[in-house]
Coordinates of C-alpha atoms in Angstrom, one line a residue:
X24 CA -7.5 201.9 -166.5
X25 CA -10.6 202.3 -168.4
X26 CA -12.9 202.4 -165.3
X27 CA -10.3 204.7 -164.0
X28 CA -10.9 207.0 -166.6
X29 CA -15.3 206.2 -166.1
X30 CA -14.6 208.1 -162.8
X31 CA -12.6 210.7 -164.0
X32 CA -15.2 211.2 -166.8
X33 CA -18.5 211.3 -163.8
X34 CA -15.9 213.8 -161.6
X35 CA -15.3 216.1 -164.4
X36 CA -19.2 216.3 -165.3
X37 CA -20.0 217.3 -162.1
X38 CA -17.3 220.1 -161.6
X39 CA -17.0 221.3 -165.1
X40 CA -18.9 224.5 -164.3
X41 CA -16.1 225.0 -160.9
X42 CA -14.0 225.5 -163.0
X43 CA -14.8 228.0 -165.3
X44 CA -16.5 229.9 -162.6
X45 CA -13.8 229.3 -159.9
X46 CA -10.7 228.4 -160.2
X47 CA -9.8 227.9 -164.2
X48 CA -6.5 226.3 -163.0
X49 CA -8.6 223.1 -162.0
X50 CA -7.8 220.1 -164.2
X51 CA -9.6 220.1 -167.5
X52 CA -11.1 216.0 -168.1
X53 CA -11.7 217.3 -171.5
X54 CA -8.1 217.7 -172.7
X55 CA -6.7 214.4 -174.8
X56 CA -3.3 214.5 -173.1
X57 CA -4.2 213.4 -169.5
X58 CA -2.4 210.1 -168.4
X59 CA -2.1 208.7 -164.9
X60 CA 1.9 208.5 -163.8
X61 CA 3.4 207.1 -160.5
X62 CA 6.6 208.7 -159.2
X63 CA 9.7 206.4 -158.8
X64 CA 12.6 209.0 -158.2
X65 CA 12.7 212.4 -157.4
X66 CA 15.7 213.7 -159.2
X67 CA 15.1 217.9 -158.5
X68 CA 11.6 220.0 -156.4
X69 CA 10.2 219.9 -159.7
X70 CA 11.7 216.9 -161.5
X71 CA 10.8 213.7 -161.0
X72 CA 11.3 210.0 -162.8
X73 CA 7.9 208.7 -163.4
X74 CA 6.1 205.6 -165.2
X75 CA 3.4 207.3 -166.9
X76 CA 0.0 206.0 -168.7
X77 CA -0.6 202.9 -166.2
X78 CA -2.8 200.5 -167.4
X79 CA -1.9 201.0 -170.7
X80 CA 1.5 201.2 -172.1
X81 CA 3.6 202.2 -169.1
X82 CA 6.7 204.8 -170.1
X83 CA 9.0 205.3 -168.0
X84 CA 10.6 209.2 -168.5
X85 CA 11.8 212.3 -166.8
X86 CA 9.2 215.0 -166.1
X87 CA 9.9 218.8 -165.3
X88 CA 6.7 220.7 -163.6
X89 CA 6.0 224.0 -165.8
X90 CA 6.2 227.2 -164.5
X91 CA 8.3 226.0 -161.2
X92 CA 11.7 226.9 -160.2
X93 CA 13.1 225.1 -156.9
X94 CA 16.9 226.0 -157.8
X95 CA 17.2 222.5 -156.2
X96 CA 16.4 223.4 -152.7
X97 CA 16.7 220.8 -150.0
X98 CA 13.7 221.6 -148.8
X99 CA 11.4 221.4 -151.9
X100 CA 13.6 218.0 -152.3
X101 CA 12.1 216.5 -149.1
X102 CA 9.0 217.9 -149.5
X103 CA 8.7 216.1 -152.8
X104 CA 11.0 212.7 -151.3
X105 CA 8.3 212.2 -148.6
X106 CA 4.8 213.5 -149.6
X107 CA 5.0 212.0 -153.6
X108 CA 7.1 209.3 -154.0
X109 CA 5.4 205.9 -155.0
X110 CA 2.2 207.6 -155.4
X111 CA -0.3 208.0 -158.9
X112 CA -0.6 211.1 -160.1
X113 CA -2.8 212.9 -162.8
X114 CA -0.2 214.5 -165.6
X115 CA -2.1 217.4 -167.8
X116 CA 0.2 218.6 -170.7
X117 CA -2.3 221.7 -170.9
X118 CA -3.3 223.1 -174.0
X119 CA -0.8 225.6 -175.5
X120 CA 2.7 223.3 -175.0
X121 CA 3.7 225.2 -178.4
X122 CA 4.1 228.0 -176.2
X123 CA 6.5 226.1 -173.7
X124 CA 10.1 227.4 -173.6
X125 CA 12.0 224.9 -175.0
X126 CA 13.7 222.2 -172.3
X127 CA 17.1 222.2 -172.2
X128 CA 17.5 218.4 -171.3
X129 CA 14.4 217.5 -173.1
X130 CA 12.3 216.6 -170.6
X131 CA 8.5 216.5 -170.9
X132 CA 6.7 219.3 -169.0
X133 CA 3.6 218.8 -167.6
X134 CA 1.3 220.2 -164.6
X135 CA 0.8 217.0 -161.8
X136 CA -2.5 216.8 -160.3
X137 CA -2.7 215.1 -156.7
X138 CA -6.6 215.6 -157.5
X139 CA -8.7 217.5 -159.8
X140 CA -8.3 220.4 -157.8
X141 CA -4.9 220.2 -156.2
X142 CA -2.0 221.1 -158.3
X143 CA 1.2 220.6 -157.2
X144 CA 2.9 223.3 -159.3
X145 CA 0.9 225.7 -157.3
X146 CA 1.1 224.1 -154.2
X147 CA 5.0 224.5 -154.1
X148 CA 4.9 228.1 -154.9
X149 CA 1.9 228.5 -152.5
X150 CA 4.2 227.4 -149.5
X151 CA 7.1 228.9 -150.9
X152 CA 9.1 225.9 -151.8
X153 CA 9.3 227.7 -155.0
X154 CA 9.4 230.5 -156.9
X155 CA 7.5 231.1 -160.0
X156 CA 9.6 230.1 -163.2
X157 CA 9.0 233.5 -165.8
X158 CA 10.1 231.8 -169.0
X159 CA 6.5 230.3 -168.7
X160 CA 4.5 233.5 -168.8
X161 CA 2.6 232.7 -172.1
X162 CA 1.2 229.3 -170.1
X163 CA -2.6 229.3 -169.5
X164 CA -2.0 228.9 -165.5
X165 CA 1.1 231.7 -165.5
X166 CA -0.9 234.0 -163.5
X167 CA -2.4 231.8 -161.1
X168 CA 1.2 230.7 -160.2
X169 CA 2.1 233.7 -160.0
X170 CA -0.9 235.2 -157.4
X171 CA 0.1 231.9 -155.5
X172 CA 3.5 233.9 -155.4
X173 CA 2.6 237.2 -154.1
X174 CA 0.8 235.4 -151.4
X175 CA 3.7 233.3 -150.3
X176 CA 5.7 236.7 -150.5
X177 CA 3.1 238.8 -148.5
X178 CA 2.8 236.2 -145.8
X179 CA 6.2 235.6 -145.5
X180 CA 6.7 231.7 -146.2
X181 CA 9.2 229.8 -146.7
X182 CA 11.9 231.7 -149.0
X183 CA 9.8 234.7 -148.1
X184 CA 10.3 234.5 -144.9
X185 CA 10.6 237.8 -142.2
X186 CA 14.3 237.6 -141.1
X187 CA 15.7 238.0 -144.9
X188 CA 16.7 234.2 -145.0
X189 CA 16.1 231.8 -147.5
X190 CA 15.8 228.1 -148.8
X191 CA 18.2 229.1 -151.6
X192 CA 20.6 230.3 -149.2
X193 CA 23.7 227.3 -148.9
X194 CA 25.1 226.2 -146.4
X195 CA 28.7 225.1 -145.7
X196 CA 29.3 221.5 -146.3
X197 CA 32.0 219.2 -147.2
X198 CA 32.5 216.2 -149.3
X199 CA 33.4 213.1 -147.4
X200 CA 34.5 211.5 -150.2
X201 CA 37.0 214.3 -151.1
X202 CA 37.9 216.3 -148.2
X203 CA 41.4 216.9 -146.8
X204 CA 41.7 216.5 -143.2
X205 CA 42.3 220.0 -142.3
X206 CA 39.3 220.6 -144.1
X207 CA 37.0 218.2 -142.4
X208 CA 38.2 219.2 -138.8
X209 CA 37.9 223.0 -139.7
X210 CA 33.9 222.7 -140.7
X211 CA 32.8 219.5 -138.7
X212 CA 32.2 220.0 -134.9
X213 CA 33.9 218.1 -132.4
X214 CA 36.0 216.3 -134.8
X215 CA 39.9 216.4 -134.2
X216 CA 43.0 214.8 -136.2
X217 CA 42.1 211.3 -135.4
X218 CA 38.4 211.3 -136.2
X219 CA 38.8 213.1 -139.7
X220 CA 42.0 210.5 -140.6
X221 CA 39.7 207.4 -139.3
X222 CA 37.0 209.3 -142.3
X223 CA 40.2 209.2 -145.0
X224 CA 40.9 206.0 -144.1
X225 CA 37.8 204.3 -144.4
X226 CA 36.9 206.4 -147.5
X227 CA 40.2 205.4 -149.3
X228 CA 38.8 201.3 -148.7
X229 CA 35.2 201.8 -149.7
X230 CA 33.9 205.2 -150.4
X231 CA 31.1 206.6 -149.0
X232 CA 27.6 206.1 -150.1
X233 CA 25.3 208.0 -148.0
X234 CA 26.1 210.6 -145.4
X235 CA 25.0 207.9 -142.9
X236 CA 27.5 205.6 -144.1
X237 CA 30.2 207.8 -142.3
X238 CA 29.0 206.6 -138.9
X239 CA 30.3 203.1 -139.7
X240 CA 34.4 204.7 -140.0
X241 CA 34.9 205.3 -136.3
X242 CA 33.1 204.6 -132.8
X243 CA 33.3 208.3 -131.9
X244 CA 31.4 209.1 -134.8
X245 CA 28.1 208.2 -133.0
X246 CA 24.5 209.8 -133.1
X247 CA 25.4 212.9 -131.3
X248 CA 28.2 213.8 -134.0
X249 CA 26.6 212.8 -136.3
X250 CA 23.3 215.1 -135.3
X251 CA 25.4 217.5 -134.9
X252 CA 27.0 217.4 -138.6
X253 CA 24.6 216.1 -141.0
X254 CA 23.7 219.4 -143.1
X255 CA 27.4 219.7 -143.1
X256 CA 28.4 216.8 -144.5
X257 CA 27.3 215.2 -148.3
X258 CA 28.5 212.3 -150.1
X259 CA 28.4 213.7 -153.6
X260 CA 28.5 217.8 -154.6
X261 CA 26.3 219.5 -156.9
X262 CA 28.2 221.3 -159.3
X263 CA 25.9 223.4 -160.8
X264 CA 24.6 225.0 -157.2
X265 CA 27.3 223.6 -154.4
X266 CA 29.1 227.2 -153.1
X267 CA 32.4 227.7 -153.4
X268 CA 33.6 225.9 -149.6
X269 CA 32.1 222.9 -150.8
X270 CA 33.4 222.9 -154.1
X271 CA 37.0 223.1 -153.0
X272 CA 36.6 220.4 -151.0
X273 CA 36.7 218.3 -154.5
X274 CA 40.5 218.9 -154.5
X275 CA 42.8 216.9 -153.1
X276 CA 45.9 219.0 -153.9
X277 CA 45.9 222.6 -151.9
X278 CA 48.6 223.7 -154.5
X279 CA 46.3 222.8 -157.0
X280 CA 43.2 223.6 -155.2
X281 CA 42.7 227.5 -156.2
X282 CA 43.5 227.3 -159.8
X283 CA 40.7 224.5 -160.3
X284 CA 38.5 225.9 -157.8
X285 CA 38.8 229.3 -160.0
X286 CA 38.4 227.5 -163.0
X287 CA 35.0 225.4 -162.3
X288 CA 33.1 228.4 -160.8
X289 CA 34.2 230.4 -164.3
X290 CA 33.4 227.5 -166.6
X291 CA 29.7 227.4 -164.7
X292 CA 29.5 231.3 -164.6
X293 CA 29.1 231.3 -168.3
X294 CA 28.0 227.7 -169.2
X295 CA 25.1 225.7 -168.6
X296 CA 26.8 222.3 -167.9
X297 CA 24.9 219.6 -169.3
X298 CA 26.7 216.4 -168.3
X299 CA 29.2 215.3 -166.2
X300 CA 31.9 215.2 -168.4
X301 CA 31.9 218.5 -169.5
X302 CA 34.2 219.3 -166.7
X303 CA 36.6 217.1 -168.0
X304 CA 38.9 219.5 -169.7
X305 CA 38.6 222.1 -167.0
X306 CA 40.9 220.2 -164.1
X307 CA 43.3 217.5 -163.9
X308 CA 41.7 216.2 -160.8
X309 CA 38.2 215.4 -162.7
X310 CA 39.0 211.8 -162.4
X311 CA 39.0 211.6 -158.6
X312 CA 36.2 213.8 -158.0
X313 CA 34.3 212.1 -160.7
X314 CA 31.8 209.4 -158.5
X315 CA 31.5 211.8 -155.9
X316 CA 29.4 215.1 -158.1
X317 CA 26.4 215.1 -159.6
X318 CA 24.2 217.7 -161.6
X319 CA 21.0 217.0 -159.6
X320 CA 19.3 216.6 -156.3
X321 CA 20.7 213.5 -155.4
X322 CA 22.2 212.6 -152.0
X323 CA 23.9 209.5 -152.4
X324 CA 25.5 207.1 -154.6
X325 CA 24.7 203.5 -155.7
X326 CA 27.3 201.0 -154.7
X327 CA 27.8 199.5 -158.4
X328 CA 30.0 196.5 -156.8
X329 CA 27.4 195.0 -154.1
X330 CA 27.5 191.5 -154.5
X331 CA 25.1 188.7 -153.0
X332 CA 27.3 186.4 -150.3
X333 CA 24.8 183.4 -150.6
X334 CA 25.3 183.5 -154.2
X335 CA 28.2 185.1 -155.9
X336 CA 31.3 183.1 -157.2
X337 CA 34.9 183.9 -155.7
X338 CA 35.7 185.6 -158.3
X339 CA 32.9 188.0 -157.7
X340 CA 33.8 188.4 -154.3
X341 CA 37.3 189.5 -155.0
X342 CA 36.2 191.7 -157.6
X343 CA 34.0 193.8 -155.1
X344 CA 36.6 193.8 -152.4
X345 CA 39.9 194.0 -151.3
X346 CA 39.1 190.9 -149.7
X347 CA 42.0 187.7 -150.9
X348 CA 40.9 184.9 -153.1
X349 CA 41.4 182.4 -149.9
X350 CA 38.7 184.4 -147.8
X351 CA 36.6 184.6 -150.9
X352 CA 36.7 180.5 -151.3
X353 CA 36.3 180.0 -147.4
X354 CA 32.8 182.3 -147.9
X355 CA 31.8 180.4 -151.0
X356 CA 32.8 177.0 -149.1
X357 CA 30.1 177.5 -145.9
X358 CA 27.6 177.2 -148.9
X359 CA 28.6 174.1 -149.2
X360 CA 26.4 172.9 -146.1
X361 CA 23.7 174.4 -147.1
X362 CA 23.6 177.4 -144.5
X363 CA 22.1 180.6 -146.1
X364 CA 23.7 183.5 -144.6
X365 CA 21.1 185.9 -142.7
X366 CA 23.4 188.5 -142.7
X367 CA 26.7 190.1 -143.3
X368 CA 28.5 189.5 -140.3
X369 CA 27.7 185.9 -139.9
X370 CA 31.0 185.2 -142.4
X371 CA 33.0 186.0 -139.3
X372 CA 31.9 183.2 -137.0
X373 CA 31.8 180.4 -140.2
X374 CA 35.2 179.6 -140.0
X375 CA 36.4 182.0 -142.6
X376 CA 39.7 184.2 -141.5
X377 CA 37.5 187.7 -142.4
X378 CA 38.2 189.6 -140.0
X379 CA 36.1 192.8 -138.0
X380 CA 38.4 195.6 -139.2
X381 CA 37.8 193.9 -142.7
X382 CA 34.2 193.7 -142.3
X383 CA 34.0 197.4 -141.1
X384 CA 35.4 198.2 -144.3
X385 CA 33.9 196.0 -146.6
X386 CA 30.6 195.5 -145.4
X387 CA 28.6 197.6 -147.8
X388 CA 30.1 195.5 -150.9
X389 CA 27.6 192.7 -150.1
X390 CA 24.1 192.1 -148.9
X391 CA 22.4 188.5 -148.0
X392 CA 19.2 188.7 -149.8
X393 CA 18.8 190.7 -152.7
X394 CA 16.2 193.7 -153.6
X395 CA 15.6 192.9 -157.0
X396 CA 14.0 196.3 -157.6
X397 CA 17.1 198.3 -156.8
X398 CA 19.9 195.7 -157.4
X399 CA 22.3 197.7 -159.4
X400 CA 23.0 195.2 -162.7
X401 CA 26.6 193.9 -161.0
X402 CA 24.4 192.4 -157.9
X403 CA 21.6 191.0 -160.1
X404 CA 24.3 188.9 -162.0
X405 CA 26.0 187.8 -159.0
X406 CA 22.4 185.9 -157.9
X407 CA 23.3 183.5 -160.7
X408 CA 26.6 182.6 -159.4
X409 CA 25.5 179.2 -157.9
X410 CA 25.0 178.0 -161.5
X411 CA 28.0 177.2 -164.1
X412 CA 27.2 180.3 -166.6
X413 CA 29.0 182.0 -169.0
X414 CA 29.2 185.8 -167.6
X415 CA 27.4 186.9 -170.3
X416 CA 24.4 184.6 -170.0
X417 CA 24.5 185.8 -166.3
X418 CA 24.1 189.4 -167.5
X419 CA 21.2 189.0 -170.0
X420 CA 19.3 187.4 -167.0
X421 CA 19.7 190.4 -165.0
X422 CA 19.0 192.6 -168.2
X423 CA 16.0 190.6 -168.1
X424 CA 15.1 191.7 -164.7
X425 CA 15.8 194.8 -164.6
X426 CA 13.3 195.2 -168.2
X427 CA 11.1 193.9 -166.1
X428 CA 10.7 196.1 -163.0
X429 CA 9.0 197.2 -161.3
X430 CA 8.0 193.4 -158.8
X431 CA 5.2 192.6 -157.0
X432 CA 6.0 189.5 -155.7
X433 CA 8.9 186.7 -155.8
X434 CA 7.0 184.1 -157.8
X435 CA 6.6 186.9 -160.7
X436 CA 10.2 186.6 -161.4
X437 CA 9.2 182.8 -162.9
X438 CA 7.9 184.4 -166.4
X439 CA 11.3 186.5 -166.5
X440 CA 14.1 184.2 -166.0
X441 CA 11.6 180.8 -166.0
X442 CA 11.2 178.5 -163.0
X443 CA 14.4 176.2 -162.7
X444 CA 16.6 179.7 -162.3
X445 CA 13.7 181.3 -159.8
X446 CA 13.9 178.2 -157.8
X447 CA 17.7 178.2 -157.4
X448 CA 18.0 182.2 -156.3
X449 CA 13.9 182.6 -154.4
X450 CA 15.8 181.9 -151.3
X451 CA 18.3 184.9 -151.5
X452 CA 15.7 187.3 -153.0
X453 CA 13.5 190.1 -152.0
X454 CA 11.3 192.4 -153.2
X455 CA 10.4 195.2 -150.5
X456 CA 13.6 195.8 -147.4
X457 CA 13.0 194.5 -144.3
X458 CA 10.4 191.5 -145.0
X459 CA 12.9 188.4 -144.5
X460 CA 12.3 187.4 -140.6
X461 CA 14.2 184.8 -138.8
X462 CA 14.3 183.5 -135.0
X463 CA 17.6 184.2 -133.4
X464 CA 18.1 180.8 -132.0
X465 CA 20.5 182.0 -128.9
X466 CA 18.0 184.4 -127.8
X467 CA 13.9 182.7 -128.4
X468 CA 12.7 180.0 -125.9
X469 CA 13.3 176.4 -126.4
X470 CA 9.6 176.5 -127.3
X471 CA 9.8 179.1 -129.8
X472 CA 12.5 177.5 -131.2
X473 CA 11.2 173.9 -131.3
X474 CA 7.8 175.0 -133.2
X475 CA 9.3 177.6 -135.3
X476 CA 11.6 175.2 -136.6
X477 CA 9.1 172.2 -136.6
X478 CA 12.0 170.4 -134.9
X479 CA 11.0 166.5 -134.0
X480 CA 10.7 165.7 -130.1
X481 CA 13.9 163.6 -130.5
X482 CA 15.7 167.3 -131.6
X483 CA 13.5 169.2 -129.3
X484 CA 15.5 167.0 -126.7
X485 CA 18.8 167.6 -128.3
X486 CA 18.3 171.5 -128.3
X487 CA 20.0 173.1 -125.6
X488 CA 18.7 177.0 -125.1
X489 CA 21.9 177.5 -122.6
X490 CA 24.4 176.8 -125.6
X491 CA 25.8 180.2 -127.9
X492 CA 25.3 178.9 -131.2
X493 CA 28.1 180.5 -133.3
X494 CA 27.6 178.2 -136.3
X495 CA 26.0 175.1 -138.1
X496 CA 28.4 173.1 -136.5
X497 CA 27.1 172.9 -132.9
X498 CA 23.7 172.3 -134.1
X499 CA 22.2 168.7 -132.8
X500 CA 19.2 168.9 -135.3
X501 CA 18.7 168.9 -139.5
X502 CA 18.8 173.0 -140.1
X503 CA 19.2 171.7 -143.8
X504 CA 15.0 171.9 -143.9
X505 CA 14.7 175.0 -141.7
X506 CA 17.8 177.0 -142.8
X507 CA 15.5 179.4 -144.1
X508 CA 13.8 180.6 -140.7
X509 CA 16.5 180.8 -138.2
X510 CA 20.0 183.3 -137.3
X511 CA 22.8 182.8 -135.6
X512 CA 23.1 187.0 -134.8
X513 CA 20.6 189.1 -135.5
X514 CA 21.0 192.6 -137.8
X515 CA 19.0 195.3 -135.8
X516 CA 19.8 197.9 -138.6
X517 CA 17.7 195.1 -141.2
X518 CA 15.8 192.7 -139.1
X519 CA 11.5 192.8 -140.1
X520 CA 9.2 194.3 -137.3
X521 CA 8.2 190.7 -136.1
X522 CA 11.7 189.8 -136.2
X523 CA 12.6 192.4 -133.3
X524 CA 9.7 190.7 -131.3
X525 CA 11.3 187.5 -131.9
X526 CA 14.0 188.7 -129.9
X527 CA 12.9 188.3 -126.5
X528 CA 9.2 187.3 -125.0
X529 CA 9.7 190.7 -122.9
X530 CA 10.5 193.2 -125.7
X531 CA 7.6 195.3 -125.6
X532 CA 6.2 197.3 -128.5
X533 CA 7.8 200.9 -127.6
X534 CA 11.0 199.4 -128.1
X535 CA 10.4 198.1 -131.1
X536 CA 8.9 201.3 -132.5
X537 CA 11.7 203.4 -131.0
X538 CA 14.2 200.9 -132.5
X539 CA 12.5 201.2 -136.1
X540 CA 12.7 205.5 -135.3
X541 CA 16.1 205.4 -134.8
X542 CA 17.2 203.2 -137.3
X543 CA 15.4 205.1 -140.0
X544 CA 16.7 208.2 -139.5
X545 CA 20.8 206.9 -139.4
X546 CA 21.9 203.3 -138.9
X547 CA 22.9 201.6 -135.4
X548 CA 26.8 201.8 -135.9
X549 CA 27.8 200.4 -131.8
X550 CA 26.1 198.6 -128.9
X551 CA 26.3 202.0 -127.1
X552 CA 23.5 203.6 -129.4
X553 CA 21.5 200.1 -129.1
X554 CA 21.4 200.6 -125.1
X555 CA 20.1 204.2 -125.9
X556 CA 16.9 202.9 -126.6
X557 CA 16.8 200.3 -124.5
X558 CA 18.1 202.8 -121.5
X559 CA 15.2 205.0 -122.6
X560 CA 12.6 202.4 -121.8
X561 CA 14.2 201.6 -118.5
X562 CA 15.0 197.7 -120.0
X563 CA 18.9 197.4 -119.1
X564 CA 18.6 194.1 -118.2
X565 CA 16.4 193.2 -121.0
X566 CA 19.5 194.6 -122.8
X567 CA 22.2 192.6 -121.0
X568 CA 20.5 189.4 -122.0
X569 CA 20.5 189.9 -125.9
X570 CA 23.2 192.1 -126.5
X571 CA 25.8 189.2 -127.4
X572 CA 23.8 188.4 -130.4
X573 CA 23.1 191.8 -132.1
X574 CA 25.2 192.8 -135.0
X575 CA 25.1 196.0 -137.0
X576 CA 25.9 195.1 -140.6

């Protein structure tokens, strides 16, 4: 940090007289209250979770950029989501916060510098993202925000722009997790009766999480509905912003649906709400809608019930479920042979009695391998279910974790929970998505397979390519050393970029860039949008040959 700031110090130096002659906006290396912050959530356009002063005493807090105003455009939101998340940034307090307005939630404001001479609070307004927040016009950089204004206005960008339109305009949308049918055929396109009840259904098992999520309720709902209806659709509804459609789509009851409708846009007329709950005494149906609304940005919900399959009890399995105490054992049981689960839908061919409807339902309550940077706190304690603990020994190891994000690496997790515990969950952890690879064993050469796996010739010999391996029990060779490198299926919505090579010696590396595109923007949800890609690169038959072994969740 302290060379950091030796650099900062020599920059300064040399453009101290830029800016007072230029641009008196330009950072100012001689203020006391400059820190160096990295962005970890983007909660609004301008406000954003950060861990500030690193190298020192990292904080983490909440900080609002002064003199901005987004009124929680989408835009501004992606603009913010894909251009400044993860990244170190320069936060200047300025030098007259006494004459701040005061921050209704508290939240420190600050001006963020991307260098000494690009400020992002300027920059939004400047490609009118933003308009210029007047509550801050006794701020030393007011008027510099506000000439960034004028010209967004007088060139016509963004929420200036010609044909009268605007960022802040809303659109239509509904809540999938609240909607009546009639309401999700009368907005949706090309969705009739069947489609929006298959939505209900699914939504009344598991609720949605994401928007994307709702591809997983029906095969119809593929990528060309879904393309078709994603700015209409959201899985949780700002209340402070949402319009009026969306906000009736929070009631259940059309009897009922006026009155409350009537009585939250009232309540927010001539209130500033501050947390959920305040709507509480305003409707009867506050606790259904509850999960699904929010007083930010956000776009989706974290599934608080996830739980680890490799390592959670039974218990823990019911508990996140509607699956039956039998299936849970039956799941627990395949542990018993030392086979680590690669991915969800492996449970199906293990000799358990889940079935696919009950995986298409339940699916997004577990995960194989654990992110233990963005584990909620119910899936960190399920990584210690292997282990006779008391629950609530279980939950100060996770507490422990989570103190101690963010990870680097696995083996840092040793000086957290100590090395006997790291040993026993390293297998079923991760820290970044997507870096766990494994060879398909139905779908490498006998080659690949045999060196992979380090198999002895005597196994070699035993291994038969020709064979569909469903589970452990038609293998000829000791998978109990090598359980960690190989898959019965393979998860193209999860599988690492080396892993989709694995697949096949012919799969070239177009499809496996066009197969990262798509998945990225919305999950595979059939074996239709899989042949898509493949159709696209004019390899059907390189299709045909590992289609069997591709699974989705």
């Amino acid at each position: 940090m302290k060379k950091f700031f030796s650099v900062l110090l020599i920059v300064s130096i040399c453009f101290i007289n830029i800016g007072t002659v230029g641009a008196s906006y330009y950072l100012d290396f001689r203020e006391d209250n400059i820190t160096v912050a990295r962005i970890i959530e983007i909660i609004d356009g301008e406000v954003f979770k950060v861990i500030d002063n690193l190298g020192n005493k990292p904080t983490e807090k909440i900080v609002r950029l002064i003199g901005v105003n987004t009124e929680s455009n989408q835009e501004a939101f992606d603009y913010a989501h894909n251009h400044l998340l993860g990244k170190n940034f320069i936060l200047s307090r300025g030098s007259n916060q006494n004459k701040l307005p005061v921050d209704r939630n508290n939240f420190e404001q600050v001006y963020l510098y991307l260098e000494y001479n690009d400020l992002l609070n300027l920059n939004l307004i400047e490609m009118g993202l933003a308009k210029v927040d007047d509550r801050y016009s006794q701020t030393e950089r007011y008027h510099y925000l506000k000439r960034a204004e004028e010209y967004a206005k007088s060139n016509l960008i963004g929420i200036w722009n010609e044909d009268g339109s605007s960022f802040f305009e809303q659109k239509n949308r509904v809540n999938i997790n609240t909607a009546s049918q009639t309401q999700l055929m009368n907005l949706l396109e090309d969705t009739n009766a069947y489609m929006a009840s298959r939505i209900i259904n699914y939504r009344n098992r598991n609720p949605f999480n994401s928007i994307e999520e709702i591809k997983f309720a029906d095969h119809l709902i593929n990528h060309n509905w879904f393309n078709k209806n994603r700015d209409k659709i959201s899985v949780v509804t700002n209340v402070k912003y949402a319009n009026e459609y969306e906000l009736q789509t929070l009631f259940p009851s059309a009897s009922n649906q006026k009155v409350a409708l009537d009585s939250l846009v009232h309540y927010r007329l001539f209130n500033d709400i501050k947390t959920i709950e305040d709507l509480k005494p305003i409707t009867r149906d506050y606790s259904y809608f509850e999960r699904f609304i929010t007083l930010d940005n956000k776009r989706s919900i974290q599934n608080e019930n996830i739980i680890n399959i490799n390592t959670a009890t039974a218990k823990e399995i019911v508990d996140a479920s509607n699956l039956s105490a039998s299936i849970a054992n039956q799941i627990v049981d395949v542990r018993k042979h030392n086979y680590i689960y690669k991915n969800v839908s492996e449970i199906l061919h293990f000799g358990t009695n889940v079935t696919s409807v009950d995986l298409q339902f339940e699916h997004t309550n577990f995960t194989a391998f654990t992110n233990i940077n963005t584990a909620s706190l119910n899936e960190l304690i399920s990584l210690f279910g292997r282990r006779e603990m008391y629950y609530n020994t279980k939950k100060h190891f996770a507490e422990l974790i989570v103190k101690a994000r963010p990870i680097y690496k696995e083996e840092d997790l040793v000086s957290v929970i100590g090395s006997s515990l790291y040993n026993e969950v390293r297998p079923y952890i991760i820290v970044e998505d997507n870096t766990k690879t494994f060879i398909n064993i139905n779908l490498a050469s006998k080659d690949l397979v045999v060196g992979y796996l380090k198999l002895t010739e005597d196994e070699g010999k035993r291994f038969n390519p020709n064979v569909f391996y469903r589970n452990t029990n038609q293998l000829q060779f000791d998978y109990k050393k090598s359980v960690g490198l190989f898959s019965f299926y393979t998860n193209i919505n999860t599988a690492s970029k080396e892993e989709l090579f694995l697949l096949h010696k012919d799969i070239t590396t177009k499809i496996v860039e066009d197969i990262i595109a798509f998945r990225k923007d919305q999950p595979f949800t059939s074996i239709d949008e899989l042949n898509y890609v493949f159709n696209n690169n004019n390899a059907n038959v390189l299709f045909n040959s590992i289609r069997n072994y591709i699974v989705f969740y």
